[in-house]
Coordinates of C-alpha atoms in Angstrom, one line a residue:
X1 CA -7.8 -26.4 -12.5
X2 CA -7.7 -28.4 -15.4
X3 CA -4.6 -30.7 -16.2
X4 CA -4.0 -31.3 -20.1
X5 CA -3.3 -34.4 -20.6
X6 CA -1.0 -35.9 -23.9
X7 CA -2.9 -38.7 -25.5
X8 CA -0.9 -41.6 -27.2
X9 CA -0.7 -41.3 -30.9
X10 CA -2.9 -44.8 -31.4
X11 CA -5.8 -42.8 -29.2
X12 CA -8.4 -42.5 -31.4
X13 CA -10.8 -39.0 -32.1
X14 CA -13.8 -40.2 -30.6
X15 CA -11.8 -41.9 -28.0
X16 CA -9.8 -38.6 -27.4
X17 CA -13.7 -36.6 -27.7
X18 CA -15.1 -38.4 -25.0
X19 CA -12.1 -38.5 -22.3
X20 CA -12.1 -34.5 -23.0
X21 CA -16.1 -34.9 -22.4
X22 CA -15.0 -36.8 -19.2
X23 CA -12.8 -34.8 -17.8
X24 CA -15.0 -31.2 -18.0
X25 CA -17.5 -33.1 -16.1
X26 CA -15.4 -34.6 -13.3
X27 CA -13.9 -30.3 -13.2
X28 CA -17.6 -29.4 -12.9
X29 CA -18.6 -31.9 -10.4
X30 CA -15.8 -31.4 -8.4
X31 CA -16.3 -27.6 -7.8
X32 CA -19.8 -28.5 -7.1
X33 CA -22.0 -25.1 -5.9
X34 CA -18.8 -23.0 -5.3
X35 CA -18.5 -22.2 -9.0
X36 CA -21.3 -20.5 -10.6
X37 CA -22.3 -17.7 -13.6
X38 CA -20.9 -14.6 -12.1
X39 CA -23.0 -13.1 -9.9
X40 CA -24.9 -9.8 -10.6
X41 CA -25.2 -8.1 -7.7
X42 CA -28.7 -9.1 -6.9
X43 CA -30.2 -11.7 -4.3
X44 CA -28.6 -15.0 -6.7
X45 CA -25.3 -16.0 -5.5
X46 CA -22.6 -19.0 -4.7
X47 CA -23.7 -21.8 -2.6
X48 CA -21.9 -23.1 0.7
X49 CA -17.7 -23.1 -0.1
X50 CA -14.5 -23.1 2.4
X51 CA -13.2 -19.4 1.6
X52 CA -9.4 -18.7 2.2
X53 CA -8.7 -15.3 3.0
X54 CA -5.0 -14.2 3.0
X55 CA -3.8 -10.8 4.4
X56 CA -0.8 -9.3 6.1
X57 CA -0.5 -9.0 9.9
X58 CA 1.0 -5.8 10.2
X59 CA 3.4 -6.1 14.1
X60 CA 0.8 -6.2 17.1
X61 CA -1.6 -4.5 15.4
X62 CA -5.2 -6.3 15.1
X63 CA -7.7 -3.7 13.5
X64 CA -7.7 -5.9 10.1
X65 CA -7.9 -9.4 12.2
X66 CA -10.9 -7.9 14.4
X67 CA -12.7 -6.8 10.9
X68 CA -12.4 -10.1 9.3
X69 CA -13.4 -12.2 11.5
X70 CA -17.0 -9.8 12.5
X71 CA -17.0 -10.3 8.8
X72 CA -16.9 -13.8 8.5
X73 CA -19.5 -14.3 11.4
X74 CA -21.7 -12.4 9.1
X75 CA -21.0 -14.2 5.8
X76 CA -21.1 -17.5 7.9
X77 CA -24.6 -16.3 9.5
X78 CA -25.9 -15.6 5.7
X79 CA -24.2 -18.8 3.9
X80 CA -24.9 -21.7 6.0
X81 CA -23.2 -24.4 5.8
X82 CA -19.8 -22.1 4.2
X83 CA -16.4 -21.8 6.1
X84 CA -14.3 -18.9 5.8
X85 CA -10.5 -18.7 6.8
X86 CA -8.8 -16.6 8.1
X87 CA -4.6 -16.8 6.5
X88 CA -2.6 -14.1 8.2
X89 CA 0.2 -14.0 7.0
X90 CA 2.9 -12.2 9.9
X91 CA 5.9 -10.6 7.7
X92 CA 7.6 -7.4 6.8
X93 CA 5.6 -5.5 3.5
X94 CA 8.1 -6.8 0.6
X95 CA 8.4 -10.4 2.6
X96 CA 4.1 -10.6 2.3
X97 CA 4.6 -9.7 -1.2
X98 CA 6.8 -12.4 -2.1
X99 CA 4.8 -14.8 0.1
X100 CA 1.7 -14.0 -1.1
X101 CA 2.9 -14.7 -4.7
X102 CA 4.4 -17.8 -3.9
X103 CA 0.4 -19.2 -2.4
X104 CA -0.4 -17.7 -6.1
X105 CA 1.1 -20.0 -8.0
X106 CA -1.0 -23.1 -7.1
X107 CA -4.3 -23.8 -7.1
X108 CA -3.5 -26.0 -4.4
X109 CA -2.0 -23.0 -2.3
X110 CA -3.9 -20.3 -3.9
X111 CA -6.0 -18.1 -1.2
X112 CA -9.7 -17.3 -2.1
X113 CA -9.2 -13.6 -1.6
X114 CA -6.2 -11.9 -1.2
X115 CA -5.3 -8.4 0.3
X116 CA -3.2 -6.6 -2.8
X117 CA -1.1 -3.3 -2.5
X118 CA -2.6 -1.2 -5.5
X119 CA 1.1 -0.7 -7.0
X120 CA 1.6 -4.6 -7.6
X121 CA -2.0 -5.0 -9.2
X122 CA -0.1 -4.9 -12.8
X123 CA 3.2 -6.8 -12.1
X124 CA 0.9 -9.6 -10.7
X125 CA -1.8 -9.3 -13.5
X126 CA 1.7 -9.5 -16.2
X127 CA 1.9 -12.9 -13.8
X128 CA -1.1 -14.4 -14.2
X129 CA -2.1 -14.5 -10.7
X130 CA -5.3 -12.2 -10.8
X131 CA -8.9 -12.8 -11.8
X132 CA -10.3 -9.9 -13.9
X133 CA -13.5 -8.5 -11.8
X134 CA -15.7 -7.1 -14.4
X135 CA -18.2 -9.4 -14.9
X136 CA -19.0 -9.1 -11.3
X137 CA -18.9 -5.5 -11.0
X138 CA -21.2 -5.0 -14.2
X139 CA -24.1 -5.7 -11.9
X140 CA -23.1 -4.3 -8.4
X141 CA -24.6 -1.1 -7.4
X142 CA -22.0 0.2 -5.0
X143 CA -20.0 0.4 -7.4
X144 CA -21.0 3.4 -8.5
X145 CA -20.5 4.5 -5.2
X146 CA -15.9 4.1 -5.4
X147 CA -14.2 7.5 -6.5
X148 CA -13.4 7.2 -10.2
X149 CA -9.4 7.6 -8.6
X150 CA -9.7 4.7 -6.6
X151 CA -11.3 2.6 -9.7
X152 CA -8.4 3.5 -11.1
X153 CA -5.8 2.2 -8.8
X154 CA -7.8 -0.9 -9.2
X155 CA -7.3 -1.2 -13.1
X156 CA -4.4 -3.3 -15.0
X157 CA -3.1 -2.2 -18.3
X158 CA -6.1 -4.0 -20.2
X159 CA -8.3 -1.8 -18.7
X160 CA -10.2 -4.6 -16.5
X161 CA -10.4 -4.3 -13.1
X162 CA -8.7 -6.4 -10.6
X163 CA -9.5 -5.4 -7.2
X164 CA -11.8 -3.7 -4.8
X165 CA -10.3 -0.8 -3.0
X166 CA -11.0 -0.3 0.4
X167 CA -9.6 2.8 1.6
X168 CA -6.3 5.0 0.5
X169 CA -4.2 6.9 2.1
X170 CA -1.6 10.0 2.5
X171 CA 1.5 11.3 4.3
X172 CA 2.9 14.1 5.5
X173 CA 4.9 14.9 8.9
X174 CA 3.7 13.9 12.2
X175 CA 5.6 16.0 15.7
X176 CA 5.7 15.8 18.9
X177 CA 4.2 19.8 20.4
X178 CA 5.5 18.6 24.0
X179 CA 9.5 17.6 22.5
X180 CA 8.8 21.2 19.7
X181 CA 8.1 23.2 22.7
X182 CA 11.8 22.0 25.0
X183 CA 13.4 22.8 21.2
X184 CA 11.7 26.4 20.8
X185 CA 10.2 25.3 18.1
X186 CA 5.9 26.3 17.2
X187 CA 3.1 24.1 18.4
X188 CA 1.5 24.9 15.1
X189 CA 4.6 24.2 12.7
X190 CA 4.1 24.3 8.4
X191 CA 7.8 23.7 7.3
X192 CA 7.9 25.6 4.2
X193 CA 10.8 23.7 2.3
X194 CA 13.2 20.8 3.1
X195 CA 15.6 23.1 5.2
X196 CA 13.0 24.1 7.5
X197 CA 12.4 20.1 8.4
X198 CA 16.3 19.8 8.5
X199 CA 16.4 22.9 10.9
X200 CA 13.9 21.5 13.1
X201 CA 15.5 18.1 13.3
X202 CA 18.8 20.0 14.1
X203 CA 17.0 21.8 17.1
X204 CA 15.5 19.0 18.4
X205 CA 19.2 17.4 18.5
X206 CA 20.7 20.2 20.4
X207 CA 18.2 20.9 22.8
X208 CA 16.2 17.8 23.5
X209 CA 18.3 14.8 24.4
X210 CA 17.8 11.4 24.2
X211 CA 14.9 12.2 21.3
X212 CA 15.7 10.6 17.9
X213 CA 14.5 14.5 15.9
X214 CA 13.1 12.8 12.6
X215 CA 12.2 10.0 11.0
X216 CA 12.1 9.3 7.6
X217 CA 12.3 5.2 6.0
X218 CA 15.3 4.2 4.4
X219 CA 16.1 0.5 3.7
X220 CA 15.9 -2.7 2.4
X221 CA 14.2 -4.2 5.6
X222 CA 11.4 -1.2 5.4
X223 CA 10.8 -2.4 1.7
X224 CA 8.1 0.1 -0.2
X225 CA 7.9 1.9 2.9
X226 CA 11.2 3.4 2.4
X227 CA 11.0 3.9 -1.3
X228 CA 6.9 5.6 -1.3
X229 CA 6.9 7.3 2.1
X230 CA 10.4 7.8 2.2
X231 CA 12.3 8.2 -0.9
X232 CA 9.6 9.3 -3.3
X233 CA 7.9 11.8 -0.8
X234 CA 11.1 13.9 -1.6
X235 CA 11.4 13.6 -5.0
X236 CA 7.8 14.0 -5.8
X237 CA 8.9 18.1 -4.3
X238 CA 11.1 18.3 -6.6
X239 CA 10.9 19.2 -10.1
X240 CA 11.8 15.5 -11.0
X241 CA 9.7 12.2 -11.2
X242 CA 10.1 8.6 -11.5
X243 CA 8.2 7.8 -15.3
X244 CA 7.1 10.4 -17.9
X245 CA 3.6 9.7 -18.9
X246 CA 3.5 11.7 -22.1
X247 CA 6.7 9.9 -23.5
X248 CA 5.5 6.2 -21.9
X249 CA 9.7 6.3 -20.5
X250 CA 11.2 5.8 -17.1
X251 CA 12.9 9.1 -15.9
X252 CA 17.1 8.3 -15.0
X253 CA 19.7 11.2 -14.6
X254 CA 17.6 13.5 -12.6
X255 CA 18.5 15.8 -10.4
X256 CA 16.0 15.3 -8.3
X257 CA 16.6 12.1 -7.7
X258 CA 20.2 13.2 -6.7
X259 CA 18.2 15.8 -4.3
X260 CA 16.9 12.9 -2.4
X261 CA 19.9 10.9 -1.9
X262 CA 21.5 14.1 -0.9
X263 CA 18.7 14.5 1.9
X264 CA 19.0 11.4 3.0
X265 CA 22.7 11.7 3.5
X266 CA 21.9 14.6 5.3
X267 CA 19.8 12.6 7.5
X268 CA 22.1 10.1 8.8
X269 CA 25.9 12.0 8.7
X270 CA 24.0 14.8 10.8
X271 CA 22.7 11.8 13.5
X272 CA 18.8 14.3 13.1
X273 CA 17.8 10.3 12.3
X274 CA 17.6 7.0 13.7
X275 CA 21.2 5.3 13.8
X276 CA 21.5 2.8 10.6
X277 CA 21.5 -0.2 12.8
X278 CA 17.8 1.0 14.1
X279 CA 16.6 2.2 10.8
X280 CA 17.3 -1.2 9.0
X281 CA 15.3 -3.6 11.9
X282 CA 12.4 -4.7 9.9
X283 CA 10.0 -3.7 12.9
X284 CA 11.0 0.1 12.8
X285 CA 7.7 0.7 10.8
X286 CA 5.7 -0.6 13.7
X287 CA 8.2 0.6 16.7
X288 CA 7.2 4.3 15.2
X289 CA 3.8 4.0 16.6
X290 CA 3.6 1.8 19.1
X291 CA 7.2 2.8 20.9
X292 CA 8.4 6.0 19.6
X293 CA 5.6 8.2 19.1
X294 CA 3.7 7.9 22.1
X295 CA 7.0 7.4 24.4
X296 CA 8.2 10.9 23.4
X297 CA 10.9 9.0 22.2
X298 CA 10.9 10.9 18.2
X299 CA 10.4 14.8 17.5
X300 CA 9.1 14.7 13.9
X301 CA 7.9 11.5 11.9
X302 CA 7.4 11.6 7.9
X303 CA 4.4 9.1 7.8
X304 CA 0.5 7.9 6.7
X305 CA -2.5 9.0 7.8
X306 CA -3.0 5.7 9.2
X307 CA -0.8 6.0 12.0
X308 CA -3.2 6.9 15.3
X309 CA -4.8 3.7 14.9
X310 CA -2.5 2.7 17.0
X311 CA -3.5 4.5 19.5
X312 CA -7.2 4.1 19.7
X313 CA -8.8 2.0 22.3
X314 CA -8.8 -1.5 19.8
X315 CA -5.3 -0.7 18.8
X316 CA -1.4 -1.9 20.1
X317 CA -0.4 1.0 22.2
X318 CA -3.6 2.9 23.3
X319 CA -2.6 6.3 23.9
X320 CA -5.6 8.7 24.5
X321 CA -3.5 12.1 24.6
X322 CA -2.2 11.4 21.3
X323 CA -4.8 14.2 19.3
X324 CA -3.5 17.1 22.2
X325 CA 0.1 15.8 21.9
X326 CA 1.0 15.4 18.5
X327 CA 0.5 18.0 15.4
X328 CA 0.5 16.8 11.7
X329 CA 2.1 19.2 9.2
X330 CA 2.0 18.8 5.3
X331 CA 5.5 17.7 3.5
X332 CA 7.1 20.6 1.9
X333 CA 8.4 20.7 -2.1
X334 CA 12.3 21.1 -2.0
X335 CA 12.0 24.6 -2.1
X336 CA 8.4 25.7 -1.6
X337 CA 7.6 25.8 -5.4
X338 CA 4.9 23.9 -7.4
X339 CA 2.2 23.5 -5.0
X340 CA 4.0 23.8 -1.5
X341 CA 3.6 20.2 -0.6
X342 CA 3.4 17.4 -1.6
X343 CA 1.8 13.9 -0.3
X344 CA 1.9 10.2 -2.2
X345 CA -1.1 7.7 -1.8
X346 CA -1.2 4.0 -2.1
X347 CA -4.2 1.6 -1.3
X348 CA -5.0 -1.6 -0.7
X349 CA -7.7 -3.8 -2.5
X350 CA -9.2 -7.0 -2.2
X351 CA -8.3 -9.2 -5.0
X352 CA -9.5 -12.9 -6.5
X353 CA -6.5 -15.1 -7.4
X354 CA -6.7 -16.8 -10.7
X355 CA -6.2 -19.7 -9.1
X356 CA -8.9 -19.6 -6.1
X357 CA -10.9 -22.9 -6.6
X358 CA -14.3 -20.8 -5.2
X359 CA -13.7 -17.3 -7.3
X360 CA -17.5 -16.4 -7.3
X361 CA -18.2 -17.6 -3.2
X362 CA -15.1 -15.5 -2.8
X363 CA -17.1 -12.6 -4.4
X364 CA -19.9 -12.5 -2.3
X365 CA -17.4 -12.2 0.3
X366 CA -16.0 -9.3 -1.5
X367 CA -19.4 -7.6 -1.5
X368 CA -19.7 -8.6 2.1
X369 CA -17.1 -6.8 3.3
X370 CA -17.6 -3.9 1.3
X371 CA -21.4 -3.1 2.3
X372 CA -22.1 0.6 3.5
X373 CA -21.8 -0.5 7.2
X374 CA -18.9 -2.0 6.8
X375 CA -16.9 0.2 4.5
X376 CA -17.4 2.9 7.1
X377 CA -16.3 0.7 10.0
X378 CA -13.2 -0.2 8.3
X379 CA -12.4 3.4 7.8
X380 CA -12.8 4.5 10.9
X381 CA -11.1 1.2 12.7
X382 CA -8.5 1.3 10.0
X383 CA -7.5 5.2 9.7
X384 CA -8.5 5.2 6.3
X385 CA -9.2 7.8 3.8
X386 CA -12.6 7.0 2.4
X387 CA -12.9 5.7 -1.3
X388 CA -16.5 5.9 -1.4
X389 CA -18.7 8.7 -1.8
X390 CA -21.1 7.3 1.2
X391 CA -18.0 6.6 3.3
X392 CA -17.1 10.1 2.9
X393 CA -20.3 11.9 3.6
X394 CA -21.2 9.7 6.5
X395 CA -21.0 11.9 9.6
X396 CA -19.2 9.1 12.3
X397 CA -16.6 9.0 9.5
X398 CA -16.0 12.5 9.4
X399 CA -15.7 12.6 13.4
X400 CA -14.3 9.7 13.9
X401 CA -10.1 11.4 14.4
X402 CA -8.9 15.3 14.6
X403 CA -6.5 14.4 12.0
X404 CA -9.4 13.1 9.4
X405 CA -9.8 15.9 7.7
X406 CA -6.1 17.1 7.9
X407 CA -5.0 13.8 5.6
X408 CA -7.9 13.9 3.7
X409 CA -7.2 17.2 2.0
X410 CA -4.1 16.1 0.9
X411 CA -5.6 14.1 -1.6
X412 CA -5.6 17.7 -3.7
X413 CA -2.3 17.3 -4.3
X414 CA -1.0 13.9 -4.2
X415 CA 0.9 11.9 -6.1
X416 CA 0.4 7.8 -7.0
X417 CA 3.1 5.5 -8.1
X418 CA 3.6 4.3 -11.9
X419 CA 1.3 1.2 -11.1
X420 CA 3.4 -0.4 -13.8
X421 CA 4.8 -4.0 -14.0
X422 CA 8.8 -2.8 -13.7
X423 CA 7.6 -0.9 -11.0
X424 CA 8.6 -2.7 -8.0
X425 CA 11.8 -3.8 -9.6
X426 CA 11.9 -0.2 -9.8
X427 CA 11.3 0.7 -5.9
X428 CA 13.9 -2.3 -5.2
X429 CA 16.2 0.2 -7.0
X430 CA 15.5 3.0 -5.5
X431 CA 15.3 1.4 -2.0
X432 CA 18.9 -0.3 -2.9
X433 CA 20.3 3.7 -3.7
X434 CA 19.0 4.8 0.0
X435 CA 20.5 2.0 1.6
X436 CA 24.2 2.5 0.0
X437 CA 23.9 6.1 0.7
X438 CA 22.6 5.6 4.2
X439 CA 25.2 3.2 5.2
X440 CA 28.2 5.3 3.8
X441 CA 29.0 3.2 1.3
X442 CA 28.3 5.1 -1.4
X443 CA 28.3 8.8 -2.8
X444 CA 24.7 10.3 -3.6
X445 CA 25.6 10.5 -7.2
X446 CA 27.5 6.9 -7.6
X447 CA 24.3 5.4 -6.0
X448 CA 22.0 7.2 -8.4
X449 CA 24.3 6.4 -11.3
X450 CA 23.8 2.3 -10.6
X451 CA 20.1 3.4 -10.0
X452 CA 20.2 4.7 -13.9
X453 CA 22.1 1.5 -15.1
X454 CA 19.9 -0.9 -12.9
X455 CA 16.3 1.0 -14.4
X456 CA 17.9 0.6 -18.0
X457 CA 18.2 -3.0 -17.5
X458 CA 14.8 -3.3 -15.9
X459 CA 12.8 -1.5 -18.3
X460 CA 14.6 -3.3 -21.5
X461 CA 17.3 -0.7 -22.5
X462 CA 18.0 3.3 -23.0
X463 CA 15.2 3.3 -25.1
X464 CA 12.7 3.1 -22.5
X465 CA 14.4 5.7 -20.4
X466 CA 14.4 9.9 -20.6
X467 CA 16.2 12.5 -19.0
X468 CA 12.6 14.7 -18.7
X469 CA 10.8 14.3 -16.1
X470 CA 6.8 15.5 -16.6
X471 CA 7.2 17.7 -13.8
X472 CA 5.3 19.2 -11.1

């Protein structure tokens, strides 16, 4: 990057022309064959770099590890003479966020490519830490091949694109058939409202011992997994939302949002949850499928479609039984209205820093990892529902888990996240109200009332808020 230098009054034009002049070139030198005109898409691309890739290592897992680095033997293999590293970065979700932005702010700590959650694509663009994509993608052929919703995810407010997606997901309620069957409850169970999850989890409690009945993420440790697959996944089935669209204003004073807090409470006064104490340990996301889950251990978890992986072979816990044992059940609306259930997606993408001293080599790795071959083996390594058409319709894809298909048609009706800059101020909010009701130390409506003041503040005043929600 290029540091501006002041230049003494008694510098002269020329003078000043010429160190300018001098300074380009030494920038140009310096980047040397990394840095090159965009590259189309075709057979031209970025000589030999050192590529820094950074991504989160999610607990024990090591499906995204594995994937990089077949990856990187085969950019290697193709780019002689280039390096590519490999920056895990081992952290809870909202700790990788604020780590990852920190490496942003430097070109002397910036990664290469970086592994972005679709709902921070805009705060981080408002930033400055991302590198618009379009003039690479102008010429790239599969990228007619990414669902126009996943583009989407991918866009900032300016319309550009920021990131290549490589897979989304949903969520609904995974249980245990062997702990349903001890609490007379049906191997093939739909819950048709939020009482008929409750009633389970109650059932569970009395009969089964020793079973935590349902799990559902509530927290500050659990960061956006508490407020998306937690908190939102209830008030998305009700009649409420979290921004109106039409009126471009945040939604406060809901009921709905009250609804969920009210859940919650319901949750953790009842015990049909995990104690406090186990719900707030940062590794409870990854305890759910490598402990609870497959030791019979927890009757009914709200979770992603990501969750076997696991269990297969390559993954932390393998657990071979898991398709026979456990059932997956859509989420419910509050009361069965609107469409019946209800699901929220996310997505990751990969993502060029603005700061990356080798933006185009790190775009040919981009395309690298997104070829046919390996999009599909990410998605079925990964658990993820496909974002391309040829993912999609490829048949090892389609057979590759029982539950495939199951998640997949969720996408009908789910819901994404305002992928706006307040939001994850926003989600901090939200996952501040859980916590306070959780814990007891505070009423469902006292915690939404500081969750109205806090938005109002965020969002730069009442004028940016409404009390109508768009609705279901």
């Amino acid at each position: 990057m290029l540091t501006r230098k002041r230049f003494k009054a008694g510098l002269g034009i020329k003078a000043a022309a010429a160190v300018s002049a001098l300074l380009l070139a030494v920038t140009a030198c310096s980047q040397g064959s990394t840095t090159k005109q965009p590259d189309s898409g075709g057979s031209q691309s970025a000589g030999p770099a050192h590529i820094k890739i950074a991504y989160q290592q999610w607990g024990p897992g090591t499906v995204m590890k594995q994937f990089l680095t077949g990856v990187k033997s085969e950019y290697e293999s193709a780019h002689p003479g280039s390096q590519v590293e490999i920056v895990p970065i081992v952290a809870s979700e909202n700790d990788y966020y604020t780590k990852l932005q920190l490496m942003m702010r430097s070109p002397n700590t910036a990664p290469d490519i970086v592994y972005e959650d679709t709902f921070l694509i805009n705060s981080d663009i408002t930033a400055g830490y991302l590198k618009p994509l379009d003039d690479y993608i102008k010429g790239w052929p599969d990228w007619n091949q990414f669902e126009e919703t996943a583009k989407g995810a991918a866009k900032g407010q300016d319309g550009k694109t920021y990131g290549i997606p490589d897979g989304t997901d949903t969520r609904a309620l995974w249980y245990n058939r062997q702990i349903f069957a001890k609490a007379g409850l049906p191997a093939d169970w739909q819950p048709k409202n939020w009482d008929d999850v409750l009633a389970a989890a109650r059932a569970i409690k009395q009969k089964v011992p020793g079973v935590t009945p349902f799990n559902i993420y509530s927290g500050k440790p659990m960061g956006e997994a508490s407020a998306m697959q937690g908190f939102e996944m209830l008030l998305y089935g009700t009649k409420d939302t979290l921004y109106n669209y039409d009126q471009k204003k945040w939604v406060v004073g809901s009921q709905g949002f009250k609804d969920a807090l009210n859940f919650i409470k319901t949750v953790y006064t009842e015990g049909i949850g995990p104690s406090p104490k186990e719900a707030l340990d940062p590794n409870m996301g990854s305890r759910v499928g490598s402990e609870l889950l497959p030791g019979g251990k927890l009757g009914i978890a709200l979770d992603g479609s990501w969750l076997y992986n696991n269990w297969l072979k390559t993954g932390p816990k393998p657990w071979p039984a898991w398709s026979e044992t456990l059932g997956q059940a859509a989420m419910p609306t509050q009361d069965g209205g609107g469409k019946g259930k209800v699901s929220l997606s996310g997505g990751w993408t990969w993502a060029i820093p603005a700061k990356s001293k080798s933006p185009d080599a790190a775009w040919d790795f981009i395309k690298t990892l997104q070829t046919q071959k390996n999009a599909i083996k990410y998605a079925t390594d990964g658990a993820q529902i496909a974002v391309r058409k040829d993912v999609a319709s490829d048949t090892s894809y389609k057979e590759s888990s029982k539950s495939t298909q199951f998640f997949t048609d969720l996408v009908s009706v789910t819901v994404y996240r305002p992928a706006l800059p307040e939001y994850p101020k926003v989600s901090n909010e939200i996952i501040t109200a859980m916590e306070a009701v959780m814990t007891g130390q505070s009423s469902p409506d006292d915690a939404a009332k500081n969750y109205d003041q806090a938005v109002e503040g965020i969002v730069g005043g009442k004028d940016k808020t409404t009390t109508q929600s768009t609705g279901q």
